[in-house]
Amino acid sequence: MSDWEDEYDERGVAVTRPPGVGTGARAAPTFPSGVPREVVCFGGGAPRGKPSRDRPQWRDRRDGDAGLDGAAVRGDSRDGGRWRGEGRVFGVDGDGSGSRRPVSLRVENALIGRIIGRGGGKIRELEESSGARIKINRGEYEGDLLIFGSSDVQQKAQTMIEELISGGSSVSWPQNDSESPGVKSTSCWSRTALQSSAGPTSTPIDWNALRENREKYETMKWQDLPALKKDFYIEAESVARRSAEEVRIWRKENNNVFVDDLREEGKRPVPNPVYTFEEAFVDFPEIMENIVRVGFQKPTPIQSQAWPVVLSGLDLIGIAQTGTGKTLAYLLPGFIHMDQQPVPRDQRGGPGMLVLTPTRELALQIEAECNKYRYKNFKSICVYGGGDRRAQIKMVTSGVDIVIATPGRLNDLQMNELINLRSITYLVLDEADRMLDMGFEPQIMKIILDIRRDRQTIMTSATWPTGVRRLAKSYLKDPMMVYVGTLDLAAVGTVQQTVLCVQEEEKKAYIFDFIHNMEPQDKVLIFVGKKIVADDLSSDLCLRGIAVQSLHGDREQRDREEALQDFKDGRVRILVATDLASRGLDVHDITHVVNYDFPRNIEEYVHRVGRTGRAGRSGTSVTLVTRGDWKMAAELIHILERAGQEVPEELVLMAERYEKHRREKDMFPTKPRGGGRGGGAQRGRDRFRDDCNWRF
Ligand code: AMP
């Protein structure tokens, strides 16, 4: 594969120029027409190398210069990082061979793997057989493939690439036919410049044909799929009879359930909630048997409202916290969905349900929940990073019905073609907000590309930020949204929340004291902000002869599972954990939650506190707040007040001081460097700092 002929701009960013200008020939400067001189200048007989300020120089696109044609290319290339991040531009003769300008294809990263092949085998073969040289510049989600060589060679390589990714939907061709063929809008040179420097072009690429091919591949990819059945809901008479007013009152009294049809045009009637299990599952006796066996009394609010929606075959967004019964809200309809498909199970060639979830702990917990219900002998498997990859592959290929996976590991299996997702008809994105927080969006995107479009999709999330909305818009079709009020501490009233304002260095002493005073039946979950603090605190406790376990992302999976099991089974009664355990951790008998470090945001506080006071028990939370947490004080006060809890005076002071600080900051926004200008603002800040120099 070729390397680029690089020059560097004043920031050391590599730029490449069109043929016939600059470098070797020291030709007289030839300005591409349409490119303003003051913006881009090059060559001019100046010596090669790092340009100086007074020497004409190349510029990259990071300036956002007007008059440059095309967009910057993102990401690193495979050539050992010679392309440095954003802003890399390429010109016409990227390989320096004087050949035709490169054809640029934009391909989703998921498919780039297919083109490269193991150890680069496929791409080498491709280059050898076509005679083309291919460069790949990967971005975050997609990459640019640059094909160098003569027109024939380029076309040959392009056809071969299409064949390699046939079945993929992801080569994006220029939308504008009048655009210079072969050069997407990724060049920094104006079209005129490119035309004048490119020399005679041979047979133009038939973009229309290529576009048609893309559609053909897309159709081919999804043809021959078995028919899908999604609607299994027969509304019970008792449910249908409910008046709008009755339903309104029920929703208000049940965690303020709110339902919305997100279809933009032609809104559908929102189904009434079911109040009993029978109203949802009377036609599915095996489901009823399971419910009787586990002994649940009535559906939780999310279940009451979600089941009629999901059983009707609609996509659903459930905004609900862990602990609200959301897992069962999607699992039970999922069982029915899989069982009722027209194609028998053994002929589907793969799993029917996929649950994507952010952490291994949650994956294991969902699997445990899944295993509580015996339905048609459905087999489930948990696929997560850190687990035994070989065993997971064996299980996946030996035939399972439900895959519960973290996106990273599943994507790994998918890229290596070890799992076939074509048979999935019921997709769950569990805790979507958390998956986005953890940076899983690219993997989710790749995974979903391989799942049929007419599937049923359920998404749960504790919050509804922009990222989650984007995900919903991309991957759900006309969903209904069921929102169940946030874990309402005021309504639950089962957690007594205490807030203690302390100095950072007093925290450990507080913990030792707290543990010293623990009752034998107490079970304590101590939340810390960093993995290192978890290690440090738990080893300090160990050294004092106290049985403790710790849970954080740097621990081996086996150790994490063991820690959780020890805590669940009561072999240890103290667990020191990071926020890995703040959501989803379902241990019923935790009596105390201690926030050793205050969480990153107030939502996480609510999640943490919600680990206790579960299943009708009461619980206690103790939160240590230091002056570094003053930003969160106002929100914490709000939560405490809503829950009818005592608000310490120091916390109120802290909130007031922060508010004052914020106002001061707004008034003196820029920090002066040195003594000179802005001294007044600095003095203001100094005064303020003195003012803030308080102790608890
Ligand atoms: P989740 O929100 O899915 O994490 O559920 C938390 C816990 O609630 C799990 O232990 C479930 O077994 C339990 N659960 C689910 N549905 C019900 C129900 N209808 N009544 C009582 N508990 C339930």
XYZ file of C-alpha atoms and ligand atoms in Angstrom:
719
model
C 0.000 0.000 0.000
C 1.185 3.445 -0.754
C 2.211 6.136 1.632
C 1.344 9.728 1.131
C 3.783 12.337 0.042
C 3.492 14.596 2.970
C 4.382 18.109 3.771
C 3.622 19.774 7.010
C 1.975 22.999 7.883
C 2.967 25.294 10.660
C 1.263 23.105 13.219
C 2.976 20.054 11.864
C -0.158 18.749 10.196
C 0.542 16.762 7.083
C -0.917 18.053 3.840
C -0.700 16.659 0.347
C -0.726 18.484 -2.897
C -1.917 17.838 -6.419
C 0.478 16.504 -9.026
C 2.580 18.804 -11.081
C 2.976 21.366 -8.376
C 5.495 21.959 -5.695
C 7.851 19.325 -4.429
C 10.361 17.691 -6.659
C 10.094 19.842 -9.767
C 10.203 23.079 -7.869
C 7.775 24.297 -10.461
C 6.518 27.818 -10.498
C 3.541 28.085 -8.190
C 0.348 27.002 -9.845
C -2.633 28.181 -7.862
C -5.697 26.090 -8.244
C -8.316 28.380 -9.651
C -10.965 29.324 -7.169
C -8.601 28.963 -4.224
C -7.814 32.377 -2.792
C -4.103 33.136 -2.701
C -4.211 34.405 0.796
C -5.790 31.183 1.919
C -3.705 28.560 0.245
C -0.300 28.962 -1.260
C 2.240 26.359 -2.018
C 5.513 25.414 -3.586
C 6.953 28.576 -4.993
C 10.449 27.184 -5.030
C 10.640 27.217 -1.288
C 12.712 24.414 0.152
C 10.789 21.383 1.270
C 10.211 20.701 4.878
C 8.608 22.434 7.739
C 7.450 25.775 6.453
C 8.196 28.921 8.293
C 5.870 31.846 8.841
C 7.408 33.946 6.090
C 7.522 31.163 3.580
C 4.546 30.258 1.423
C 3.028 27.178 2.867
C 0.320 24.605 2.628
C -2.610 24.767 4.881
C -4.889 22.144 6.141
C -8.629 22.438 6.550
C -8.753 22.881 10.256
C -8.897 26.594 9.729
C -12.254 26.067 8.086
C -10.975 28.155 5.179
C -13.528 29.285 2.704
C -12.827 28.516 -0.890
C -11.437 25.078 -0.262
C -13.383 22.373 -1.885
C -14.386 19.447 0.261
C -14.352 18.218 3.776
C -11.565 17.153 6.028
C -10.966 13.474 6.501
C -11.156 12.123 10.014
C -9.368 9.433 11.921
C -6.142 7.514 11.634
C -5.019 5.438 8.774
C -3.650 1.983 8.995
C -0.189 3.104 8.096
C 1.085 3.563 11.570
C -0.650 6.833 12.174
C 1.002 8.972 9.540
C -2.291 10.687 9.192
C -2.773 12.675 12.224
C -6.282 12.878 13.415
C -8.747 15.382 12.090
C -7.981 17.769 9.387
C -6.028 15.501 7.118
C -6.603 16.421 3.524
C -5.701 14.668 0.360
C -5.120 15.913 -3.076
C -5.164 14.388 -6.483
C -2.023 12.420 -6.680
C -1.922 10.947 -3.282
C 0.488 8.175 -4.079
C 2.811 10.423 -5.904
C 2.670 8.239 -8.964
C 1.129 10.792 -11.225
C -1.758 8.451 -11.754
C -5.431 9.357 -11.867
C -6.943 10.975 -8.797
C -8.134 8.521 -6.185
C -11.630 7.220 -6.049
C -12.967 7.844 -2.601
C -15.527 5.562 -1.032
C -17.041 6.093 2.357
C -17.638 2.792 4.098
C -18.984 2.029 7.549
C -16.280 0.792 9.856
C -18.173 -2.445 10.427
C -17.556 -3.367 6.823
C -14.005 -2.154 6.595
C -13.022 -5.232 8.579
C -14.436 -7.380 5.802
C -12.389 -5.523 3.224
C -9.180 -5.747 5.180
C -9.594 -9.366 6.205
C -7.622 -11.121 8.899
C -4.131 -9.704 9.171
C -4.770 -7.551 6.106
C -4.940 -10.658 3.908
C -7.970 -9.653 1.883
C -6.866 -6.159 1.113
C -3.431 -7.351 -0.022
C -5.128 -9.830 -2.311
C -7.407 -7.107 -3.544
C -4.481 -4.842 -4.333
C -2.595 -7.607 -6.074
C -5.518 -8.737 -8.204
C -6.728 -5.292 -9.183
C -3.390 -3.542 -9.423
C -4.812 -0.669 -7.408
C -3.376 0.801 -4.282
C -5.790 1.284 -1.472
C -5.589 3.521 1.524
C -8.000 3.380 4.386
C -8.627 6.243 6.691
C -10.908 5.198 9.504
C -13.118 7.702 11.223
C -15.212 7.170 14.278
C -18.103 5.516 12.504
C -17.014 5.199 8.940
C -13.875 5.342 6.948
C -12.672 6.606 3.596
C -11.287 4.125 1.155
C -9.035 5.751 -1.384
C -8.357 3.739 -4.508
C -5.353 4.772 -6.542
C -4.478 3.692 -10.014
C -5.699 3.990 -13.553
C -9.391 4.255 -14.196
C -9.635 0.578 -15.175
C -7.728 -0.489 -12.136
C -9.852 1.701 -9.901
C -13.029 0.276 -11.315
C -11.763 -3.251 -10.933
C -10.849 -2.638 -7.317
C -14.164 -0.973 -6.704
C -16.103 -3.915 -8.101
C -14.067 -6.284 -5.973
C -14.761 -4.186 -2.894
C -18.464 -4.227 -3.661
C -18.318 -7.968 -3.907
C -16.510 -8.198 -0.605
C -19.086 -6.155 1.180
C -22.025 -7.380 -0.815
C -24.863 -7.646 1.530
C -23.609 -4.479 3.248
C -25.462 -1.222 2.914
C -22.736 1.065 3.544
C -20.791 2.463 0.685
C -22.028 5.988 0.244
C -21.676 7.376 -3.211
C -21.682 11.025 -4.044
C -25.236 12.216 -4.346
C -24.456 14.747 -6.996
C -23.770 13.304 -10.402
C -22.166 16.477 -11.564
C -19.512 16.057 -8.924
C -16.151 15.179 -10.327
C -16.285 11.417 -10.592
C -13.846 9.654 -8.417
C -13.256 12.547 -6.102
C -15.743 12.885 -3.305
C -16.026 16.110 -1.469
C -13.009 15.080 0.534
C -10.457 16.990 -1.515
C -9.159 20.363 -0.488
C -8.825 21.413 -4.091
C -11.472 23.116 -6.116
C -13.004 21.070 -8.881
C -11.390 23.283 -11.512
C -8.009 22.789 -9.943
C -8.530 19.093 -9.841
C -9.633 19.002 -13.450
C -6.687 21.050 -14.648
C -4.182 18.915 -12.788
C -5.674 15.507 -13.369
C -4.806 15.018 -17.001
C -7.008 13.087 -19.371
C -9.600 10.904 -17.679
C -10.609 7.555 -19.002
C -14.035 5.901 -18.826
C -16.096 7.660 -16.174
C -17.459 5.664 -13.312
C -21.135 4.924 -13.670
C -22.430 6.259 -10.387
C -26.028 5.440 -11.204
C -25.134 1.822 -11.713
C -23.219 1.812 -8.484
C -26.161 3.293 -6.622
C -28.440 0.703 -8.103
C -25.985 -1.951 -7.021
C -26.166 -0.663 -3.520
C -29.916 -0.970 -3.525
C -29.598 -4.404 -5.092
C -27.245 -5.524 -2.347
C -29.570 -4.113 0.269
C -32.506 -5.983 -1.207
C -30.424 -9.129 -1.555
C -29.335 -8.873 2.051
C -32.857 -8.982 3.389
C -34.562 -11.172 0.817
C -35.684 -14.685 1.690
C -36.322 -13.686 5.265
C -39.146 -15.587 6.881
C -42.340 -13.679 7.544
C -42.621 -11.979 10.888
C -45.523 -11.932 13.310
C -45.663 -9.241 15.956
C -49.204 -8.608 17.152
C -50.441 -11.018 19.812
C -52.578 -8.712 21.879
C -56.259 -9.229 22.455
C -57.472 -6.531 24.779
C -59.471 -7.961 27.681
C -62.971 -6.622 28.042
C -62.234 -5.230 31.473
C -59.334 -3.253 30.005
C -61.296 -1.961 27.036
C -64.097 -0.759 29.345
C -61.806 1.562 31.315
C -62.757 5.185 30.856
C -60.225 7.846 29.900
C -60.700 9.484 33.292
C -60.111 6.229 35.160
C -56.951 5.616 33.160
C -55.763 9.167 33.780
C -56.165 8.720 37.533
C -54.484 5.299 37.455
C -51.478 6.742 35.611
C -51.199 9.628 38.030
C -51.316 7.347 41.027
C -48.845 4.878 39.595
C -45.563 6.781 39.477
C -47.047 9.335 37.095
C -46.994 7.005 34.126
C -46.969 9.001 30.939
C -47.512 7.500 27.492
C -46.893 9.138 24.160
C -47.106 8.014 20.582
C -43.913 9.184 18.908
C -45.230 8.548 15.412
C -45.113 11.920 13.748
C -48.162 11.556 11.550
C -51.361 9.694 12.230
C -51.169 9.236 15.990
C -52.556 5.942 17.236
C -54.754 5.409 20.266
C -52.670 4.686 23.348
C -53.658 1.320 24.802
C -55.177 1.241 28.281
C -53.016 -0.224 31.032
C -53.640 -3.720 32.383
C -54.110 -3.955 36.138
C -53.576 -7.694 36.507
C -51.338 -10.350 34.971
C -54.420 -12.142 33.620
C -55.473 -9.091 31.643
C -52.217 -9.309 29.714
C -51.513 -13.029 29.552
C -54.773 -14.908 29.899
C -54.159 -16.514 26.491
C -50.679 -17.651 27.489
C -51.118 -20.141 30.345
C -47.421 -20.993 30.592
C -46.612 -17.352 31.261
C -49.303 -17.295 33.933
C -47.863 -20.450 35.537
C -44.501 -18.724 35.823
C -46.001 -15.654 37.422
C -47.884 -17.755 39.941
C -44.679 -19.665 40.680
C -42.592 -16.548 41.391
C -45.445 -15.148 43.448
C -45.768 -11.595 42.129
C -49.012 -9.923 43.189
C -49.603 -7.466 40.385
C -47.763 -5.861 37.485
C -45.535 -2.896 38.226
C -46.598 0.399 36.551
C -44.196 -0.018 33.635
C -45.402 -3.566 33.066
C -49.075 -2.510 33.216
C -48.565 0.059 30.508
C -45.816 -1.547 28.439
C -47.319 -5.006 27.955
C -50.339 -3.879 25.881
C -47.971 -1.830 23.675
C -45.312 -4.501 23.208
C -47.774 -7.376 22.797
C -49.421 -5.346 20.016
C -46.133 -5.528 18.123
C -45.196 -1.859 18.497
C -41.722 -0.569 19.189
C -41.403 0.801 22.698
C -39.215 3.254 24.541
C -39.465 2.648 28.279
C -38.083 5.467 30.368
C -37.753 3.735 33.692
C -35.159 2.990 36.301
C -33.766 -0.347 37.258
C -35.912 -1.785 39.995
C -39.178 -0.825 38.325
C -39.672 -4.264 36.782
C -38.598 -3.138 33.314
C -36.774 -6.393 32.533
C -39.947 -8.421 32.793
C -41.764 -5.700 30.851
C -39.804 -6.723 27.767
C -38.910 -10.349 28.569
C -42.403 -11.857 28.805
C -43.705 -10.357 25.537
C -40.352 -11.389 24.010
C -40.960 -15.033 24.956
C -44.362 -14.932 23.286
C -42.947 -13.163 20.236
C -40.289 -15.836 19.738
C -42.656 -18.703 20.326
C -45.321 -17.467 17.931
C -43.156 -16.904 14.873
C -44.437 -18.668 11.764
C -41.085 -20.400 11.153
C -40.371 -23.174 13.683
C -37.567 -22.469 16.089
C -35.208 -25.134 14.811
C -35.427 -23.753 11.287
C -34.570 -20.165 12.094
C -30.829 -20.737 12.167
C -30.065 -18.573 15.173
C -31.310 -16.698 18.218
C -34.558 -14.759 18.086
C -34.036 -12.245 20.873
C -31.056 -10.009 21.480
C -30.718 -7.893 24.606
C -27.894 -5.345 24.495
C -26.939 -4.050 27.892
C -24.096 -1.834 29.146
C -22.315 -3.935 31.765
C -21.486 -7.550 32.466
C -23.230 -7.321 35.803
C -26.456 -6.214 34.182
C -26.106 -8.867 31.491
C -25.726 -11.543 34.158
C -28.632 -10.131 36.111
C -30.908 -10.129 33.068
C -29.844 -13.687 32.343
C -30.688 -14.649 35.929
C -34.097 -12.977 35.553
C -34.576 -14.787 32.246
C -33.723 -18.123 33.808
C -36.355 -17.666 36.508
C -39.015 -18.217 33.870
C -39.305 -21.567 32.162
C -40.883 -20.935 28.832
C -40.808 -23.416 25.949
C -37.309 -24.426 26.981
C -35.839 -21.254 25.595
C -32.105 -21.165 26.097
C -30.279 -17.940 26.826
C -26.623 -17.027 26.801
C -24.710 -14.139 28.231
C -21.993 -12.695 26.013
C -19.685 -10.176 27.660
C -16.101 -9.032 27.571
C -13.935 -10.672 30.183
C -15.963 -13.872 30.090
C -14.624 -17.029 28.507
C -14.725 -16.087 24.831
C -14.305 -19.632 23.573
C -17.101 -20.963 25.763
C -19.351 -18.105 24.683
C -18.653 -18.826 21.011
C -19.394 -22.498 21.589
C -22.691 -21.678 23.261
C -23.695 -19.160 20.610
C -23.033 -21.594 17.808
C -24.674 -24.508 19.587
C -28.090 -22.892 19.282
C -29.571 -20.453 21.743
C -32.785 -18.476 21.626
C -31.861 -15.402 23.624
C -28.533 -13.580 23.550
C -27.875 -11.106 26.332
C -24.755 -9.190 25.467
C -22.566 -6.203 26.079
C -21.999 -4.381 22.779
C -18.200 -4.694 22.729
C -17.973 -8.476 22.915
C -20.950 -9.048 20.651
C -19.456 -6.769 18.044
C -16.209 -8.698 18.325
C -18.030 -11.973 17.597
C -19.976 -10.314 14.820
C -16.874 -8.877 13.113
C -15.307 -12.304 13.187
C -18.477 -13.779 11.755
C -18.968 -16.043 14.749
C -22.534 -15.016 15.317
C -25.381 -14.624 12.901
C -27.791 -11.882 13.809
C -30.101 -12.341 10.820
C -32.464 -14.493 12.833
C -33.020 -11.797 15.477
C -36.566 -10.472 15.340
C -36.858 -9.002 18.836
C -34.203 -6.499 19.852
C -33.822 -4.866 23.252
C -31.499 -1.929 23.937
C -31.439 -1.984 27.719
C -30.249 1.068 29.629
C -29.533 2.895 26.403
C -28.367 6.044 28.184
C -25.755 4.094 30.076
C -24.559 2.344 26.913
C -24.072 5.735 25.286
C -22.286 7.077 28.372
C -19.931 4.145 28.100
C -19.184 4.947 24.455
C -20.881 1.936 22.908
C -22.698 3.815 20.163
C -20.389 2.699 17.307
C -20.672 -0.952 18.320
C -24.443 -0.719 18.685
C -24.625 0.790 15.224
C -22.591 -2.011 13.698
C -24.591 -4.688 15.463
C -27.941 -3.262 14.393
C -26.822 -3.028 10.762
C -26.937 -6.806 10.657
C -30.419 -7.126 12.167
C -33.476 -7.130 9.951
C -35.287 -3.827 9.664
C -38.792 -5.114 10.337
C -37.845 -6.465 13.771
C -39.559 -5.296 16.939
C -37.334 -3.038 19.033
C -37.632 -2.146 22.693
C -35.396 0.434 24.283
C -35.142 1.219 27.961
C -33.368 4.160 29.480
C -33.396 5.875 32.834
C -33.060 9.291 31.203
C -34.020 10.863 27.904
C -31.072 12.942 26.726
C -30.324 13.914 23.131
C -28.126 10.887 22.484
C -30.876 8.490 23.482
C -33.391 10.370 21.332
C -31.011 10.077 18.401
C -30.646 6.350 19.006
C -34.422 5.975 19.200
C -34.928 7.885 15.978
C -32.340 5.789 14.165
C -33.318 2.339 15.318
C -36.955 2.308 16.409
C -39.899 2.592 14.082
C -42.818 4.758 15.171
C -42.384 3.815 18.820
C -44.690 4.433 21.733
C -42.996 5.876 24.753
C -43.883 4.883 28.289
C -42.375 7.056 30.948
C -42.473 5.996 34.546
C -41.617 8.812 36.940
C -38.046 8.791 38.195
C -37.315 6.704 41.221
C -39.343 8.999 43.391
C -37.713 9.035 46.766
C -40.564 11.125 48.106
C -43.069 8.505 47.034
C -41.008 5.490 48.048
C -40.279 6.870 51.459
C -38.338 3.760 52.344
C -34.854 5.265 52.424
C -33.747 7.499 55.221
C -31.149 9.803 53.703
C -28.490 11.424 55.821
C -26.007 13.941 54.471
C -22.805 14.693 56.378
C -20.549 17.584 55.424
C -16.952 16.538 56.105
C -13.364 17.226 55.103
C -11.857 14.917 52.515
C -9.318 13.582 55.026
C -12.023 12.731 57.543
C -13.812 10.301 55.263
C -11.856 7.144 56.066
C -12.182 7.679 59.788
C -15.915 8.052 59.317
C -16.113 4.739 57.435
C -14.087 2.874 60.051
C -16.353 4.276 62.724
C -19.467 3.409 60.754
C -18.335 -0.176 60.248
C -17.371 -0.475 63.879
C -20.975 0.344 64.787
C -22.602 -2.009 62.270
C -25.198 -4.495 63.489
C -24.663 -8.159 62.522
C -27.616 -8.118 60.091
C -26.475 -4.930 58.327
C -25.313 -5.105 54.733
C -23.500 -2.025 53.425
C -22.738 -0.878 49.928
C -20.051 1.824 49.908
C -19.840 3.864 46.726
C -16.573 5.495 45.740
C -15.735 7.653 42.738
C -12.614 5.928 41.455
C -11.371 2.387 41.043
C -8.187 3.258 42.888
C -10.187 4.516 45.859
C -12.164 1.272 45.861
C -8.912 -0.701 46.022
C -7.413 1.604 48.603
C -10.406 1.614 50.923
C -11.094 -2.100 50.676
C -7.462 -3.004 51.336
C -7.414 -0.660 54.358
C -10.482 -2.446 55.684
C -8.903 -5.839 54.988
C -5.812 -4.810 56.904
C -8.063 -4.099 59.866
C -9.377 -7.635 59.626
C -12.759 -6.618 58.211
C -14.315 -8.916 55.602
C -14.946 -6.792 52.536
C -15.273 -7.190 48.799
C -14.739 -4.641 46.046
C -16.349 -4.211 42.664
C -14.988 -2.071 39.857
C -14.215 -2.223 36.183
C -10.515 -3.046 36.517
C -11.138 -6.285 38.352
C -11.123 -9.568 36.486
C -14.597 -10.676 35.536
C -14.334 -13.776 37.701
C -13.381 -11.631 40.699
C -16.250 -9.255 40.013
C -18.738 -12.092 39.884
C -17.289 -13.602 43.039
C -17.435 -10.244 44.841
C -21.074 -9.793 43.933
C -21.965 -13.346 44.866
C -20.189 -13.061 48.226
C -22.154 -9.908 48.917
C -25.469 -11.352 47.749
C -25.006 -14.514 49.780
C -23.917 -12.555 52.828
C -20.419 -14.072 53.040
C -19.256 -10.460 53.173
C -21.511 -7.728 54.407
C -19.512 -4.800 53.028
C -19.055 -4.105 49.353
C -16.947 -1.175 48.159
C -17.941 -0.325 44.590
C -17.754 2.269 41.867
C -20.861 3.329 39.971
C -20.623 0.044 38.125
C -22.978 -1.094 40.866
C -25.181 1.981 41.067
C -27.745 0.737 38.607
C -29.072 -2.681 38.116
C -27.510 -4.225 41.163
C -30.402 -6.171 42.580
C -29.525 -7.246 46.096
C -32.654 -7.111 48.191
C -31.221 -6.953 51.698
C -28.821 -4.024 51.513
C -29.542 -2.035 54.655
C -27.173 0.889 54.094
C -25.758 2.761 51.155
C -22.781 4.952 51.963
C -21.683 7.538 49.431
C -18.025 7.823 50.355
C -17.541 10.016 47.285
C -20.395 12.045 45.932
C -21.491 10.778 42.497
C -20.934 12.615 39.229
C -24.529 13.725 38.949
C -27.736 13.722 40.889
C -29.286 10.925 38.801
C -26.490 8.645 39.901
C -27.183 9.678 43.497
C -30.773 8.551 43.085
C -29.624 5.286 41.538
C -27.173 4.639 44.328
C -29.623 5.396 47.077
C -32.146 3.161 45.351
C -29.897 0.134 46.015
C -31.342 0.035 49.491
C -34.930 0.156 50.692
C -35.881 -2.420 48.076
C -38.672 -4.946 47.946
C -40.700 -3.265 50.659
C -37.814 -3.037 53.134
C -36.573 0.192 54.640
C -33.037 1.406 54.153
C -30.594 4.099 55.120
C -28.221 6.123 53.033
C -25.335 8.195 54.309
C -23.684 10.657 51.970
C -20.362 12.305 52.713
C -20.139 15.706 51.088
C -16.981 17.776 50.913
C -16.499 21.307 49.740
C -15.453 19.950 46.338
C -19.028 18.775 45.854
C -20.588 22.215 46.285
C -21.798 22.239 42.681
C -24.233 19.439 43.507
C -25.535 20.917 46.757
C -28.623 22.651 45.338
C -29.806 19.568 43.466
C -29.187 17.382 46.480
C -31.250 19.738 48.639
C -34.069 19.464 46.117
C -34.015 15.661 46.302
C -33.883 15.669 50.092
C -36.757 18.115 50.342
C -38.892 16.100 47.943
C -38.249 13.018 50.012
C -39.120 14.856 53.224
C -35.604 14.381 54.580
C -33.619 16.624 56.824
C -31.430 19.138 54.993
C -28.271 20.025 56.925
C -27.525 23.686 57.444
C -24.008 23.283 56.009
C -25.458 21.959 52.782
C -27.675 25.009 52.420
C -24.660 27.253 53.045
C -22.673 25.304 50.533
C -25.366 25.739 47.882
C -25.533 29.465 48.582
C -21.784 29.845 48.333
C -21.699 27.973 45.082
C -24.466 30.131 43.665
C -22.532 33.223 44.663
C -19.387 31.797 43.134
C -21.238 31.075 39.908
C -22.544 34.606 39.730
C -19.068 35.994 40.362
C -17.700 33.794 37.639
C -20.289 35.086 35.223
C -19.330 38.624 36.092
C -15.602 37.999 35.651
C -15.497 35.360 32.996
C -11.896 35.608 31.771
C -8.907 34.742 33.829
C -6.168 37.353 33.329
C -2.661 36.117 32.672
C -0.094 37.976 34.714
C -0.617 41.277 36.483
C -1.566 43.797 33.794
C -5.016 43.921 32.370
C -7.948 42.435 34.136
C -6.488 43.086 37.559
C -9.856 44.303 38.794
C -11.488 41.010 37.942
C -8.651 39.132 39.600
C -9.047 41.206 42.717
C -12.751 40.450 42.649
C -11.992 36.758 42.480
C -9.406 37.019 45.238
C -11.966 38.699 47.459
C -14.407 36.003 46.580
C -11.913 33.246 47.281
C -11.303 34.703 50.709
C -15.010 34.818 51.196
C -15.257 31.179 50.208
C -12.451 30.050 52.401
C -14.717 28.407 54.835
C -14.655 25.222 56.739
C -17.463 23.047 57.847
P -35.852 -4.625 37.089
O -36.417 -3.248 37.015
O -36.147 -5.393 35.874
O -34.394 -4.592 37.420
O -36.600 -5.426 38.267
C -36.175 -5.442 39.595
C -36.767 -6.558 40.414
O -38.195 -6.485 40.436
C -36.429 -7.974 39.942
O -35.896 -8.670 41.027
C -37.735 -8.575 39.555
O -37.807 -9.945 39.835
C -38.731 -7.807 40.397
N -40.056 -7.727 39.761
C -40.349 -7.680 38.453
N -41.662 -7.609 38.263
C -42.241 -7.600 39.482
C -43.586 -7.533 39.944
N -44.606 -7.439 39.105
N -43.794 -7.537 41.273
C -42.773 -7.607 42.144
N -41.468 -7.680 41.773
C -41.204 -7.667 40.456
